[in-house]
Coordinates of C-alpha atoms in Angstrom, one line a residue:
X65 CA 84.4 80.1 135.8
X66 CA 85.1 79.7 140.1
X67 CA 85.7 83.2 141.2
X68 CA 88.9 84.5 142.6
X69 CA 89.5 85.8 145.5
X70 CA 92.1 88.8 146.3
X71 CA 92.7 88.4 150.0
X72 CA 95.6 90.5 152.2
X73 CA 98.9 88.4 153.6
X74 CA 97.8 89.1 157.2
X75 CA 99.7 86.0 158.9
X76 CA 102.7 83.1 159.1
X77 CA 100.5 81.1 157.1
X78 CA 99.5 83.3 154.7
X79 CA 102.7 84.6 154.1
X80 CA 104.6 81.0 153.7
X81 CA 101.8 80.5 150.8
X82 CA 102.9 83.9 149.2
X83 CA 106.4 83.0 149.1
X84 CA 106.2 79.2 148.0
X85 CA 103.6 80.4 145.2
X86 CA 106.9 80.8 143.1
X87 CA 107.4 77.6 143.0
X88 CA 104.0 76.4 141.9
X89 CA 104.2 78.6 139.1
X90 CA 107.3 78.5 138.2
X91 CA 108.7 74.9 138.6
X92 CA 108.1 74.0 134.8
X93 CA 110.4 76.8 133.6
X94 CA 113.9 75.1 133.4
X95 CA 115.7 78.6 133.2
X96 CA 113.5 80.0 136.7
X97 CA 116.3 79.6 139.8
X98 CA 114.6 79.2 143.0
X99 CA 115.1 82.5 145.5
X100 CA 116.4 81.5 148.8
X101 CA 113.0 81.1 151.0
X102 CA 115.3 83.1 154.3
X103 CA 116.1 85.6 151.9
X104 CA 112.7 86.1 150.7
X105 CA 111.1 86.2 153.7
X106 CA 113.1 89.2 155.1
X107 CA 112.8 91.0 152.4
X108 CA 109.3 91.4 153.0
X109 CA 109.5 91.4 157.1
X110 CA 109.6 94.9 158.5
X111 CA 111.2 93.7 161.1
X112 CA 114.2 92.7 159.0
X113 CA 114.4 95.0 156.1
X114 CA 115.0 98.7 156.7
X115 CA 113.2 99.8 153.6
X116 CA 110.0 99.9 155.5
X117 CA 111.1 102.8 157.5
X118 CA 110.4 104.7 154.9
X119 CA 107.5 102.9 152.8
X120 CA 104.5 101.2 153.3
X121 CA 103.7 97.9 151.6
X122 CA 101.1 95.6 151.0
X123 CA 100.9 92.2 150.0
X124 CA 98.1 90.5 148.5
X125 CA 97.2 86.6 147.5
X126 CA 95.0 85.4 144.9
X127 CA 93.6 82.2 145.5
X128 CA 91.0 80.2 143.5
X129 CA 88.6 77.3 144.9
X130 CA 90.7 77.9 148.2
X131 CA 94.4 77.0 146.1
X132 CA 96.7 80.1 145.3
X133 CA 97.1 81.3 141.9
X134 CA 99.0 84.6 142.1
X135 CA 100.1 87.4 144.5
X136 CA 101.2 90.8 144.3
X137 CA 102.4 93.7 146.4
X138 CA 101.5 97.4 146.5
X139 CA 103.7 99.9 148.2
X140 CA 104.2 103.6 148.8
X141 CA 107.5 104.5 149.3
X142 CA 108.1 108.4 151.0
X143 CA 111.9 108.5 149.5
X144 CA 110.3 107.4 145.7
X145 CA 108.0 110.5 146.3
X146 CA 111.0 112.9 147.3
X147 CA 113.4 112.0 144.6
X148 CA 111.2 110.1 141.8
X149 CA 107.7 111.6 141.7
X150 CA 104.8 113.6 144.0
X151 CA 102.1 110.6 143.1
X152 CA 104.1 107.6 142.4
X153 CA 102.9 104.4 144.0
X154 CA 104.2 101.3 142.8
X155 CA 103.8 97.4 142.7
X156 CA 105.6 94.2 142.2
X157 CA 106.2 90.3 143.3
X158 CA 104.2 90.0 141.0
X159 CA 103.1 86.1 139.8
X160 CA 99.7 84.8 138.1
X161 CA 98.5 81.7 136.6
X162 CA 96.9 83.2 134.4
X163 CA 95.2 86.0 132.4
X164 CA 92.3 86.2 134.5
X165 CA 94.1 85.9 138.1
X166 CA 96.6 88.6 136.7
X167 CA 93.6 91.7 136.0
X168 CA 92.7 90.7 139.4
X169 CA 95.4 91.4 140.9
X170 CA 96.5 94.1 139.3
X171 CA 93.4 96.1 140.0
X172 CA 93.7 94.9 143.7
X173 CA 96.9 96.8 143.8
X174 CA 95.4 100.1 142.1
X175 CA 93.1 100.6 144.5
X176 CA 95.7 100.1 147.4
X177 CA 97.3 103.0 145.6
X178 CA 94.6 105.2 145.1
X179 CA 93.4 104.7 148.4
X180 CA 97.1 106.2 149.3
X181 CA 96.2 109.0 147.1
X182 CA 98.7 108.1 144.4
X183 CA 98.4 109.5 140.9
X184 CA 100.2 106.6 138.6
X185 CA 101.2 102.9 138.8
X186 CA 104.7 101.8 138.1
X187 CA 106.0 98.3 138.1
X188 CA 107.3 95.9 138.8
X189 CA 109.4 96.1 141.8
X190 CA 110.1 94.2 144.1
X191 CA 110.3 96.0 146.3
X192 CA 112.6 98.8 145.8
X193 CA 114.8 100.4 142.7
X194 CA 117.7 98.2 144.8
X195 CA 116.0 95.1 145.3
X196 CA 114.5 92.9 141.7
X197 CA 113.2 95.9 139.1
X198 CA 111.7 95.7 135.9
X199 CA 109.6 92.9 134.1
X200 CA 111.8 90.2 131.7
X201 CA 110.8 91.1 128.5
X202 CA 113.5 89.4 126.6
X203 CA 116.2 86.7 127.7
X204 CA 114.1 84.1 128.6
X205 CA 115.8 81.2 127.1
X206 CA 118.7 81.2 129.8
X207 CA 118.8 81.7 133.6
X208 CA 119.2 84.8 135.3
X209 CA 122.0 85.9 137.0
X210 CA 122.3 86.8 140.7
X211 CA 120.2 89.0 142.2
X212 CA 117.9 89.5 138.6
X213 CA 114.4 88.8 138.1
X214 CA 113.1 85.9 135.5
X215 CA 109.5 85.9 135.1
X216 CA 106.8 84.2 132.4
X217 CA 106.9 85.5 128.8
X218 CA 102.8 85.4 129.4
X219 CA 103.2 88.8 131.8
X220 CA 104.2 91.1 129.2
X221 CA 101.0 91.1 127.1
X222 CA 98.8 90.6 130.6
X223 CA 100.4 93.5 132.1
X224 CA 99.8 96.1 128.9
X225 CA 96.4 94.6 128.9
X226 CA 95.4 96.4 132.0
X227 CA 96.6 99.6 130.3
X228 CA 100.2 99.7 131.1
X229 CA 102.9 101.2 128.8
X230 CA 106.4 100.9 128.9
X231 CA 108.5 103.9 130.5
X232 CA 111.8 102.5 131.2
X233 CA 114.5 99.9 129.8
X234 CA 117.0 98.2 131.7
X235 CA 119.7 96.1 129.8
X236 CA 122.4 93.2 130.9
X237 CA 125.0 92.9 128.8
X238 CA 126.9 89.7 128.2
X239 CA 130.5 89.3 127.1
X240 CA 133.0 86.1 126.7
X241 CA 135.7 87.3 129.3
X242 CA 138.2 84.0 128.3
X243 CA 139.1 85.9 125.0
X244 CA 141.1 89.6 125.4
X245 CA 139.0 92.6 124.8
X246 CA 139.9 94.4 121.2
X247 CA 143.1 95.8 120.9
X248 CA 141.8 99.5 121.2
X249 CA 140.5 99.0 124.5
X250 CA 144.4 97.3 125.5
X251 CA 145.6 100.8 124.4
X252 CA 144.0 102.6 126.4
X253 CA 144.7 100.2 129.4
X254 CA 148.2 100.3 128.6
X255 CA 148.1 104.3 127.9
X256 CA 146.5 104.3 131.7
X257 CA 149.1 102.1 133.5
X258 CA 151.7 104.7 132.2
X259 CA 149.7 107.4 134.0
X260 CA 151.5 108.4 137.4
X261 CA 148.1 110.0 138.6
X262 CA 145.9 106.8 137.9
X263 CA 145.8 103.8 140.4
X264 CA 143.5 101.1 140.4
X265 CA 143.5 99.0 143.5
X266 CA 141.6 96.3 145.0
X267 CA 139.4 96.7 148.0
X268 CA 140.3 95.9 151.5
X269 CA 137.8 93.7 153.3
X270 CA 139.5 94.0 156.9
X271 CA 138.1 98.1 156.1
X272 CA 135.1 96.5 155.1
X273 CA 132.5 99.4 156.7
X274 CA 135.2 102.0 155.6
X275 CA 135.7 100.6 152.1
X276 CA 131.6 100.4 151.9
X277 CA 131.1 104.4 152.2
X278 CA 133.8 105.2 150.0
X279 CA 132.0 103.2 147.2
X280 CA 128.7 104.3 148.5
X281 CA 129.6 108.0 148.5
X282 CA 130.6 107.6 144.9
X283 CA 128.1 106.1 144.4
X284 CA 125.6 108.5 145.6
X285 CA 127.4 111.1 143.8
X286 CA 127.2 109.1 140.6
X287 CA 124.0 108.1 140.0
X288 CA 122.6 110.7 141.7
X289 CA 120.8 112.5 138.0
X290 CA 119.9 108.7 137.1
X291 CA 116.2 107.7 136.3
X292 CA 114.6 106.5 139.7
X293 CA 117.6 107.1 141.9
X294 CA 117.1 106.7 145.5
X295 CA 120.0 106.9 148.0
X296 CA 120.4 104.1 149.9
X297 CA 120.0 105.3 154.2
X298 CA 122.6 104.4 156.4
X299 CA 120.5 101.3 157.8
X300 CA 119.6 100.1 154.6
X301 CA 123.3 100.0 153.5
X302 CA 124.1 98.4 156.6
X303 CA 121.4 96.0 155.6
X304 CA 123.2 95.6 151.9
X305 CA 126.3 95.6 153.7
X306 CA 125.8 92.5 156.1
X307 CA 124.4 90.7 153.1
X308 CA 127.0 91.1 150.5
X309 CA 130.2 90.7 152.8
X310 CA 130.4 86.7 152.2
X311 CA 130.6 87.3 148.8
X312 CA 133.0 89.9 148.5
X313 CA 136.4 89.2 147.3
X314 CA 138.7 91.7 147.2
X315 CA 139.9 91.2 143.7
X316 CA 136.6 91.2 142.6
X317 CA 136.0 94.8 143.4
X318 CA 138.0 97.9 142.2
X319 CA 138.5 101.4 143.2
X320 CA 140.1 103.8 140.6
X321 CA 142.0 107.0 142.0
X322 CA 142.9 110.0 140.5
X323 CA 146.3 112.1 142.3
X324 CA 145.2 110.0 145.4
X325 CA 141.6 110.5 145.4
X326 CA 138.9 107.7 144.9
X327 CA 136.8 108.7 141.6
X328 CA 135.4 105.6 140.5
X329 CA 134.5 101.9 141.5
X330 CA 133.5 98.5 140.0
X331 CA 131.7 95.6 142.1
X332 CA 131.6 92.0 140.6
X333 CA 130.1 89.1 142.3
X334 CA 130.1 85.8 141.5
X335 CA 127.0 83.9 140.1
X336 CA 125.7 82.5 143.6
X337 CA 122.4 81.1 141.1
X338 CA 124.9 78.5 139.9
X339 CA 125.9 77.4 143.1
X340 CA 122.2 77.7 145.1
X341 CA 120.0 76.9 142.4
X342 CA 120.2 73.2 143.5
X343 CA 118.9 74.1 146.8
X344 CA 115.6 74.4 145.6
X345 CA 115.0 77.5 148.1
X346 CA 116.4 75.8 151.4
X347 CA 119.4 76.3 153.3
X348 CA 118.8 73.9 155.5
X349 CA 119.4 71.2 157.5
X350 CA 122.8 70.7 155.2
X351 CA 122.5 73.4 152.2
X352 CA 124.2 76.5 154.3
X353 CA 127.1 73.7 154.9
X354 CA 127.3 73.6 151.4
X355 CA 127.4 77.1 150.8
X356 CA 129.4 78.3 153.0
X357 CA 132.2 75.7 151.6
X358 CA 131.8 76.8 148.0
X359 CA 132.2 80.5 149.1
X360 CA 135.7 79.5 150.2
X361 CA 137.0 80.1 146.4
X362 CA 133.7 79.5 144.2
X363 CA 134.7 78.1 140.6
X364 CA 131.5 79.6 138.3
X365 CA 130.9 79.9 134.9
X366 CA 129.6 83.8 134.9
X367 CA 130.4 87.5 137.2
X368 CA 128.0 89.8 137.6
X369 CA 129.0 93.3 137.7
X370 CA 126.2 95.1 139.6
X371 CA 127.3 98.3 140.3
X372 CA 129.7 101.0 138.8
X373 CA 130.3 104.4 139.2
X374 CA 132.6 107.2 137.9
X375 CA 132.3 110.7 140.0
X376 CA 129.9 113.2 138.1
X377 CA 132.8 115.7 137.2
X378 CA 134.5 112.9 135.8
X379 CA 131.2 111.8 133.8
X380 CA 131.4 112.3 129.8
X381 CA 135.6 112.3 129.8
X382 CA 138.0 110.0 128.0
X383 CA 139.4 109.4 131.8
X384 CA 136.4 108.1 132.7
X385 CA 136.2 105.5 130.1
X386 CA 140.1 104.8 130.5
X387 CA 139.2 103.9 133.9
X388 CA 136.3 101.9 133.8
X389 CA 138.5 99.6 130.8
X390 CA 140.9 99.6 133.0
X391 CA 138.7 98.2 136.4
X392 CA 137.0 95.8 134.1
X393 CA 140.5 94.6 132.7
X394 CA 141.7 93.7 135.8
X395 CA 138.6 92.2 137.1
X396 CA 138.5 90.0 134.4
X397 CA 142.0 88.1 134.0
X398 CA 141.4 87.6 138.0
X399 CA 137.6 86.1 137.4
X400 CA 139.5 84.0 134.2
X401 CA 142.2 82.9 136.5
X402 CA 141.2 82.7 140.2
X403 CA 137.8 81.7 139.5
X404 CA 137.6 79.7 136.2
X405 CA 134.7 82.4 134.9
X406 CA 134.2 82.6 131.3
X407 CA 131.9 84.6 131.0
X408 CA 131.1 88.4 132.5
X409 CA 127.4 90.0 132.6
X410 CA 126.5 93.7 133.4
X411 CA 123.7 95.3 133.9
X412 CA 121.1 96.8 134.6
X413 CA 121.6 100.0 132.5
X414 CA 119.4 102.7 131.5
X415 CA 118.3 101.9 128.2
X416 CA 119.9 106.2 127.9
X417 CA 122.9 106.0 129.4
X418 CA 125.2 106.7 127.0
X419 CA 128.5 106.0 128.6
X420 CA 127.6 102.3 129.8
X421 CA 126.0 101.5 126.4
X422 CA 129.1 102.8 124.7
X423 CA 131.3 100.6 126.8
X424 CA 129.0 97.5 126.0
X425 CA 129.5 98.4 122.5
X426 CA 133.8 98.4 122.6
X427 CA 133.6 95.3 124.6
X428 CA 131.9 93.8 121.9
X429 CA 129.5 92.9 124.1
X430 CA 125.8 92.1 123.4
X431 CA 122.6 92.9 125.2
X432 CA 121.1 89.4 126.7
X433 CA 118.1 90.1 128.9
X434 CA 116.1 93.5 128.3
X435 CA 113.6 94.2 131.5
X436 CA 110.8 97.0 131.3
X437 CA 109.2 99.3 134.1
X438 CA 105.7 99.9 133.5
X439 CA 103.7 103.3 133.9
X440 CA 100.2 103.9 134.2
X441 CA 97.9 106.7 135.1
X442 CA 95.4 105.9 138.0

């Protein structure tokens, strides 16, 4: 068999051939949506993406009788260390043709990390807990939604051949948002809207950087005791920030307040994958036209509810559950009647956060795509 070759992205070249290796290996798979190439390449640009400020990547090609045939990065990140783990390196963009090509790469990236001194392996990410996470393990047989992950079924079973073990589940939840949500859960909506204290407002894009720390404060607050938290710095959530303010609408995100103070939040975006998968990767010379048009009011099948967060006091209560009914209430007859959505995902969640799961559960909803972090001691 013709050796392969494991070869570090050193140049423009070499770094258009790691990005456009998706597509090679991923053209045949009808539910696979093509990433925005721009978007892509800044993610891995340290000259564009603030997470390198803080970590150190890698990326590496593997290339057979001079043709690529899979790639992979390795990074050390200094804030994973802090919060996660002394000894935690990590991997991820991870893509292989096969068996063979994915050992190779995966060993490539091991001794990257133990060069670094790092103790244990997890993947994938790519790159960070905030960017893609977690390998597909289940919900192949439909497309993901934005900003998730889809990857071959054939990468489960190559990566726990190199001695990987699972360590961490991340669900989506799907639900059919054109039918009302059990009677129970309209109780305690209704039981809330009679609540002097309780008010549930949109956002306000013209406070757009204002409205962005609120939600990121909360946010910090709540997730703060989750697995693998990381707080977001200031330039990365500029970074976020400048990405995601075309596709905020203000009746798509929620702020709940308790006697006047912000406690809890809800961001839903629209599924952009509907509307970009036809662009094959490109924006241009007349795809961004396209885009930015549809943005105007964009009519899609499914919302994608990111992020949520409920203050840590609040964590555990019957308030916080009235709340988070009550954001995703009014989120949804807006999505049904502003946006002609019929359907609503969530997710990720910790496969052990009980409040989320619960949720899921009295929403009737049902777990669609199931993605799995891998560990492994070096």
């Amino acid at each position: 068999m013709t050796a392969i070759t494991i070869t570090p992205v050193e140049d423009a070249a070499d770094k258009k051939a790691f990005v456009d290796l998706a597509w090679k290996l991923n053209s045949n798979d009808p539910n696979w949506v093509p990433p925005l190439k721009t978007e892509v390449h800044g993610l891995i640009d340290p000259r564009t993406n603030p997470w390198f400020e803080h970590a150190e990547a890698r990326f590496f090609l593997a290339t057979r009788n001079g043709e690529p045939v899979g790639r992979i990065s390795a990074q050390v990140d200094q804030e994973v260390l802090q919060y996660v783990g002394a000894g935690i390196g990590q991997w991820g963009m991870f893509e292989a043709e096969d068996a063979e090509v994915a050992a190779a790469l995966i060993a490539r990236a091991e001794d990257f990390l133990r060069g670094r001194r790092m103790t244990r392996a997890q993947g994938p990410y790519s790159l960070s807990i905030w960017d893609e996470v977690g390998l597909l393990v289940k919900g192949h047989d439909h497309p993901p939604t934005v900003m998730m992950g889809h990857n071959s079924p054939n990468y489960e079973g190559w990566i726990e051949t190199a001695g990987y073990a699972g360590v961490k589940d991340l669900y989506t939840y799907e639900l059919d948002i054109a039918r009302p949500f059990p009677p129970i859960i309209d109780r305690i909506i209704k039981s809330g809207e009679r609540n002097p204290r309780i008010r549930i407002r949109k956002v306000d894009k013209s406070r757009f950087e204002e409205e962005a720390a609120l939600i990121l404060g909360i946010l910090n607050d709540a997730w703060s005791d989750n697995w693998g938290f990381i707080p977001l710095s200031p330039e990365e959530i500029a970074y976020a920030g400048k990405k995601l303010k075309p596709i905020v609408y203000e009746e798509l995100i929620r702020v709940a307040e308790v006697d006047g103070e912000p406690v809890a939040f809800m961001i839903t975006l629209p599924d952009l994958n509907e509307i970009t998968r036809e662009f094959d990767g490109h924006l241009f010379p007349f795809n961004w036209l396209k885009l930015l048009w549809k943005l105007r009011q964009p009519q899609v099948r499914t919302m994608r509810v990111p992020l949520m967060g409920v203050v840590k006091r609040l964590q555990a209560t019957r308030l916080a559950s009235q709340l988070a009914f009550m954001m995703i209430e009014y989120t949804r007859r807006d999505a049904l009647t502003r946006y002609g959505c019929t359907r609503g995902e969530f997710g990720w969640i910790l496969d052990d956060n009980e409040g989320m799961n619960s949720i899921g559960a009295a929403l009737d909803a049902r777990i669609n795509r199931l993605y799995r972090i891998y560990e492994k001691a070096l």
